[in-house]
CSV table of C-alpha atoms and ligand atoms in Angstrom, one decimal:
chain,number,residue,atom,x,y,z
A,1,MET,CA,40.3,-62.6,42.5
A,2,GLY,CA,36.6,-62.9,41.8
A,3,ALA,CA,35.0,-66.1,40.7
A,4,ALA,CA,35.6,-67.1,37.1
A,5,SER,CA,32.8,-66.2,34.6
A,6,ILE,CA,32.4,-68.2,31.5
A,7,ASP,CA,30.1,-67.4,28.6
A,8,VAL,CA,29.3,-69.8,25.8
A,9,VAL,CA,27.8,-68.5,22.6
A,10,SER,CA,26.4,-71.5,20.6
A,11,LEU,CA,24.0,-72.4,17.9
A,12,PHE,CA,23.0,-75.4,20.1
A,13,PRO,CA,22.8,-74.1,23.7
A,14,GLU,CA,20.5,-77.0,24.6
A,15,MET,CA,23.4,-79.3,24.2
A,16,LEU,CA,24.9,-77.9,27.4
A,17,THR,CA,21.8,-78.1,29.6
A,18,GLY,CA,22.4,-81.6,31.1
A,19,PHE,CA,26.1,-81.2,31.3
A,20,LEU,CA,26.0,-77.9,33.3
A,21,ALA,CA,23.3,-79.2,35.6
A,22,THR,CA,25.2,-82.4,36.6
A,23,SER,CA,27.8,-83.4,39.2
A,24,ILE,CA,30.9,-81.3,39.7
A,25,LEU,CA,29.8,-78.5,37.2
A,26,ALA,CA,26.5,-78.1,39.0
A,27,ARG,CA,28.0,-78.0,42.4
A,28,ALA,CA,30.7,-75.5,41.4
A,29,GLN,CA,28.1,-73.1,40.1
A,30,LYS,CA,25.9,-73.5,43.1
A,31,LYS,CA,28.8,-72.7,45.4
A,32,GLY,CA,29.5,-69.6,43.3
A,33,LEU,CA,33.0,-70.8,42.4
A,34,VAL,CA,32.2,-70.3,38.7
A,35,HIS,CA,29.4,-68.6,36.7
A,36,ILE,CA,28.6,-70.2,33.4
A,37,SER,CA,26.1,-68.5,31.0
A,38,VAL,CA,25.0,-70.1,27.8
A,39,HIS,CA,23.7,-67.9,25.0
A,40,SER,CA,22.0,-68.7,21.7
A,41,LEU,CA,23.9,-67.2,18.8
A,42,ARG,CA,20.5,-66.5,17.3
A,43,ARG,CA,20.0,-63.7,19.9
A,44,TRP,CA,22.4,-61.6,17.8
A,45,ALA,CA,21.1,-62.7,14.4
A,46,ARG,CA,19.4,-60.0,12.4
A,47,GLY,CA,16.3,-60.0,10.1
A,48,LYS,CA,13.1,-62.0,9.9
A,49,HIS,CA,14.9,-65.3,9.4
A,50,ALA,CA,17.6,-64.7,12.0
A,51,VAL,CA,20.3,-66.0,9.7
A,52,THR,CA,23.5,-67.1,11.3
A,53,ASP,CA,25.2,-68.9,8.4
A,54,GLU,CA,25.8,-68.6,4.7
A,55,ARG,CA,27.4,-70.4,1.8
A,56,PRO,CA,31.2,-69.8,1.4
A,57,PHE,CA,32.4,-67.3,-1.2
A,58,GLY,CA,34.2,-69.2,-4.0
A,59,GLY,CA,32.0,-72.3,-3.5
A,60,GLY,CA,32.6,-75.5,-1.6
A,61,ALA,CA,30.7,-77.7,0.8
A,62,GLY,CA,28.8,-76.6,3.8
A,63,MET,CA,27.8,-73.4,5.5
A,64,LEU,CA,29.9,-70.9,7.4
A,65,LEU,CA,29.0,-68.8,10.5
A,66,LYS,CA,28.6,-65.2,9.5
A,67,PRO,CA,30.8,-62.6,11.2
A,68,GLU,CA,28.2,-60.1,12.3
A,69,PRO,CA,26.3,-62.1,15.0
A,70,LEU,CA,29.6,-63.4,16.5
A,71,PHE,CA,31.2,-59.9,16.7
A,72,GLU,CA,28.0,-58.4,18.2
A,73,ALA,CA,27.8,-61.2,20.7
A,74,VAL,CA,31.4,-60.7,21.9
A,75,GLU,CA,31.0,-56.9,21.9
A,76,GLU,CA,28.0,-57.1,24.1
A,77,LEU,CA,29.5,-59.6,26.5
A,78,ARG,CA,32.7,-57.6,26.7
A,79,LYS,CA,30.9,-54.5,27.8
A,80,ASP,CA,31.3,-55.3,31.5
A,81,ALA,CA,34.5,-57.3,30.9
A,82,PRO,CA,36.7,-55.7,28.3
A,83,SER,CA,39.6,-58.1,28.9
A,84,ALA,CA,37.5,-61.3,28.4
A,85,TRP,CA,39.5,-63.9,26.6
A,86,VAL,CA,37.8,-65.3,23.5
A,87,ILE,CA,38.3,-69.0,22.7
A,88,TYR,CA,37.2,-70.7,19.5
A,89,PRO,CA,37.3,-74.5,19.8
A,90,SER,CA,38.7,-75.8,16.5
A,91,PRO,CA,40.6,-78.8,15.2
A,92,GLU,CA,43.1,-76.4,13.9
A,93,GLY,CA,43.8,-74.9,17.3
A,94,ARG,CA,46.7,-75.7,19.7
A,95,PRO,CA,46.2,-79.1,21.3
A,96,PHE,CA,44.5,-78.9,24.7
A,97,SER,CA,46.3,-80.1,27.8
A,98,THR,CA,46.2,-80.1,31.6
A,99,SER,CA,48.6,-77.2,31.8
A,100,ARG,CA,46.4,-75.1,29.6
A,101,ALA,CA,43.4,-76.1,31.6
A,102,ARG,CA,45.2,-74.9,34.7
A,103,GLU,CA,46.0,-71.5,33.2
A,104,LEU,CA,42.5,-71.0,31.9
A,105,ALA,CA,41.1,-71.8,35.4
A,106,ARG,CA,43.0,-68.7,36.6
A,107,MET,CA,41.4,-66.3,34.1
A,108,GLU,CA,38.5,-64.2,35.3
A,109,ARG,CA,36.4,-64.1,32.2
A,110,LEU,CA,36.3,-66.5,29.2
A,111,ILE,CA,34.0,-66.4,26.2
A,112,PHE,CA,33.6,-69.6,24.1
A,113,LEU,CA,32.4,-69.2,20.5
A,114,SER,CA,31.2,-72.5,19.0
A,115,GLY,CA,29.3,-73.5,16.0
A,116,HIS,CA,29.0,-76.3,13.5
A,117,TYR,CA,32.2,-77.4,12.0
A,118,GLU,CA,32.1,-76.5,8.3
A,119,GLY,CA,33.5,-73.4,9.8
A,120,ILE,CA,33.5,-69.7,10.5
A,121,ASP,CA,34.3,-66.6,8.5
A,122,GLU,CA,38.0,-66.2,8.7
A,123,ARG,CA,37.7,-62.6,9.9
A,124,VAL,CA,36.3,-63.8,13.1
A,125,ARG,CA,39.4,-65.9,13.7
A,126,GLU,CA,41.7,-63.1,12.7
A,127,HIS,CA,40.1,-60.2,14.5
A,128,LEU,CA,37.9,-61.5,17.3
A,129,VAL,CA,39.2,-64.8,18.6
A,130,ASP,CA,42.2,-64.7,21.0
A,131,GLU,CA,42.9,-68.4,21.0
A,132,GLU,CA,41.9,-71.6,19.1
A,133,ILE,CA,42.0,-74.8,21.0
A,134,SER,CA,41.7,-78.3,19.6
A,135,ILE,CA,40.6,-81.2,21.8
A,136,GLY,CA,42.1,-83.8,19.5
A,137,ASP,CA,42.9,-84.8,15.9
A,138,TYR,CA,39.4,-85.6,14.7
A,139,VAL,CA,36.5,-83.5,13.6
A,140,LEU,CA,33.3,-83.0,15.7
A,141,SER,CA,30.2,-81.9,13.9
A,142,ASN,CA,30.0,-78.9,16.2
A,143,GLY,CA,32.3,-77.1,18.6
A,144,THR,CA,29.8,-76.9,21.5
A,145,LEU,CA,30.9,-80.4,22.6
A,146,ALA,CA,34.5,-79.3,22.5
A,147,ALA,CA,33.7,-76.2,24.5
A,148,ALA,CA,32.0,-78.5,27.1
A,149,VAL,CA,35.2,-80.7,27.3
A,150,ILE,CA,37.4,-77.7,27.8
A,151,ILE,CA,35.1,-76.2,30.4
A,152,ASP,CA,34.9,-79.4,32.3
A,153,ALA,CA,38.7,-79.9,32.4
A,154,LEU,CA,39.4,-76.3,33.5
A,155,VAL,CA,36.7,-76.0,36.2
A,156,ARG,CA,38.4,-78.9,38.0
A,157,HIS,CA,41.4,-76.6,38.5
A,158,ILE,CA,39.4,-73.7,40.1
A,159,PRO,CA,40.3,-73.7,43.8
A,160,GLU,CA,37.7,-75.5,46.0
A,161,VAL,CA,35.8,-77.1,43.1
A,162,LEU,CA,37.0,-80.5,44.0
A,163,GLY,CA,36.1,-81.4,47.5
A,164,ASP,CA,39.0,-83.8,48.0
A,165,GLU,CA,42.2,-81.9,47.3
A,166,GLU,CA,44.0,-85.1,46.5
A,167,SER,CA,41.9,-85.7,43.4
A,168,LEU,CA,43.8,-83.2,41.4
A,169,GLU,CA,47.2,-84.5,42.5
A,170,GLN,CA,46.1,-88.1,41.6
A,171,ASP,CA,44.7,-87.1,38.2
A,172,SER,CA,46.4,-88.5,35.1
A,173,PHE,CA,48.9,-85.9,33.8
A,174,ALA,CA,49.2,-84.2,37.2
A,175,GLU,CA,53.0,-84.5,37.0
A,176,GLY,CA,53.1,-85.5,33.4
A,177,LEU,CA,52.4,-89.1,34.3
A,178,LEU,CA,49.3,-91.3,34.0
A,179,SER,CA,47.5,-92.4,37.1
A,180,PHE,CA,47.9,-95.6,39.1
A,181,PRO,CA,45.4,-98.6,39.3
A,182,GLN,CA,42.7,-98.3,41.9
A,183,TYR,CA,40.5,-100.9,43.5
A,184,THR,CA,37.5,-100.9,45.8
A,185,ARG,CA,35.3,-103.6,47.5
A,186,PRO,CA,35.1,-106.5,47.2
A,187,GLU,CA,38.7,-107.7,48.0
A,188,ILE,CA,38.2,-110.7,45.7
A,189,PHE,CA,36.0,-110.4,42.7
A,190,ARG,CA,35.5,-113.4,40.4
A,191,SER,CA,38.8,-114.8,41.7
A,192,TRP,CA,40.7,-111.5,40.9
A,193,ALA,CA,42.2,-110.3,44.1
A,194,VAL,CA,43.2,-106.7,45.0
A,195,PRO,CA,47.0,-106.3,45.2
A,196,PRO,CA,47.9,-107.2,48.8
A,197,ILE,CA,50.0,-104.1,49.4
A,198,LEU,CA,46.8,-101.9,49.2
A,199,LEU,CA,45.4,-103.8,52.2
A,200,SER,CA,48.7,-103.7,54.2
A,201,GLY,CA,48.1,-100.3,55.9
A,202,HIS,CA,51.7,-99.3,55.1
A,203,HIS,CA,51.1,-95.8,53.7
A,204,ARG,CA,54.7,-95.2,52.6
A,205,ALA,CA,54.9,-98.6,50.8
A,206,ILE,CA,51.5,-97.9,49.2
A,207,ARG,CA,52.7,-94.5,48.0
A,208,ASP,CA,55.9,-96.0,46.5
A,209,TRP,CA,53.9,-98.8,44.8
A,210,ARG,CA,51.5,-96.3,43.3
A,211,GLN,CA,54.4,-94.2,42.0
A,212,GLU,CA,56.0,-97.3,40.4
A,213,GLN,CA,52.7,-98.2,38.8
A,214,ARG,CA,52.3,-94.7,37.4
A,215,LEU,CA,55.8,-94.9,35.9
A,216,ALA,CA,55.3,-98.4,34.4
A,217,ARG,CA,51.9,-97.5,33.0
A,218,THR,CA,53.1,-94.3,31.5
A,219,ARG,CA,56.2,-96.0,30.0
A,220,ALA,CA,54.0,-98.7,28.4
A,221,ARG,CA,51.1,-96.6,27.2
A,222,ARG,CA,52.6,-93.2,26.6
A,223,PRO,CA,56.3,-93.6,26.0
A,224,GLU,CA,56.6,-90.0,24.8
A,225,LEU,CA,55.3,-88.7,28.1
A,226,TRP,CA,57.6,-91.0,30.0
A,227,GLU,CA,60.7,-89.7,28.1
A,228,ILE,CA,59.8,-86.1,29.0
A,229,TRP,CA,59.3,-87.1,32.7
A,230,GLN,CA,62.7,-88.8,32.7
A,231,LYS,CA,64.5,-85.9,31.1
A,232,ARG,CA,63.0,-83.5,33.6
A,233,GLY,CA,64.2,-85.7,36.4
A,234,GLU,CA,67.8,-85.7,35.0
A,235,LYS,CA,67.8,-81.9,35.1
A,236,ASP,CA,66.5,-81.5,38.6
B,1,ADE,N1,35.4,-78.5,16.6
B,1,ADE,C1,35.3,-79.5,15.7
B,1,ADE,N2,36.2,-80.5,16.0
B,1,ADE,C2,37.0,-80.0,17.0
B,1,ADE,C3,38.1,-80.5,17.7
B,1,ADE,N3,38.7,-81.6,17.4
B,1,ADE,N4,38.6,-79.7,18.7
B,1,ADE,C4,38.0,-78.5,19.0
B,1,ADE,N5,36.9,-78.0,18.4
B,1,ADE,C5,36.4,-78.7,17.4
């Protein structure tokens, strides 16, 4: 399988500059594990004023992204990748999750379309977009931030992106559970001591303690996840 390629078509490409040039995202691109290209939607806008949005038919607040530039953008980007999967981040999409991040990380070519939230002509959603993804029940003023969130979460799952293989296993939600508490130096900070078991050197006991902590924390903070985890255990 070739390295994943991701295109983002946005009205605000500059929003992604710092994000893509920093930390894990920067390193993954440098190592050639993922190729990420950001395109300004204006590149596909026509006419002297390069119009990308218009008022909605029937009246109402805000502006909508016009269909033509979005269709032309995807058609051009799909020329060398006909099977590219087109994602529109939207609060009306399916809720994003670790399991979807893992699946998207296995796809060879993704195209994200994002714009400002008032919306997008419905024909784009019906005839161009393959999947709408929501990153939570709130409204962002534009989808570029949501695209960044989805990309960040999925790139972690591309093999070799994380140097330390354990990081993924320790992530919250890795087995449907939250993560365990972690401590670093100093051993005592403002009279708060690190749990002694972590200093004991007993790897097995530490592993068991961490698993107990994950369960207790998940039960307290996310009882619905804990229930699912329990039911799965009963079946196995
Ligand atoms: N665009 C605006 N709000 C969003 C959300 N909650 N999720 C994904 N895309 C969005």
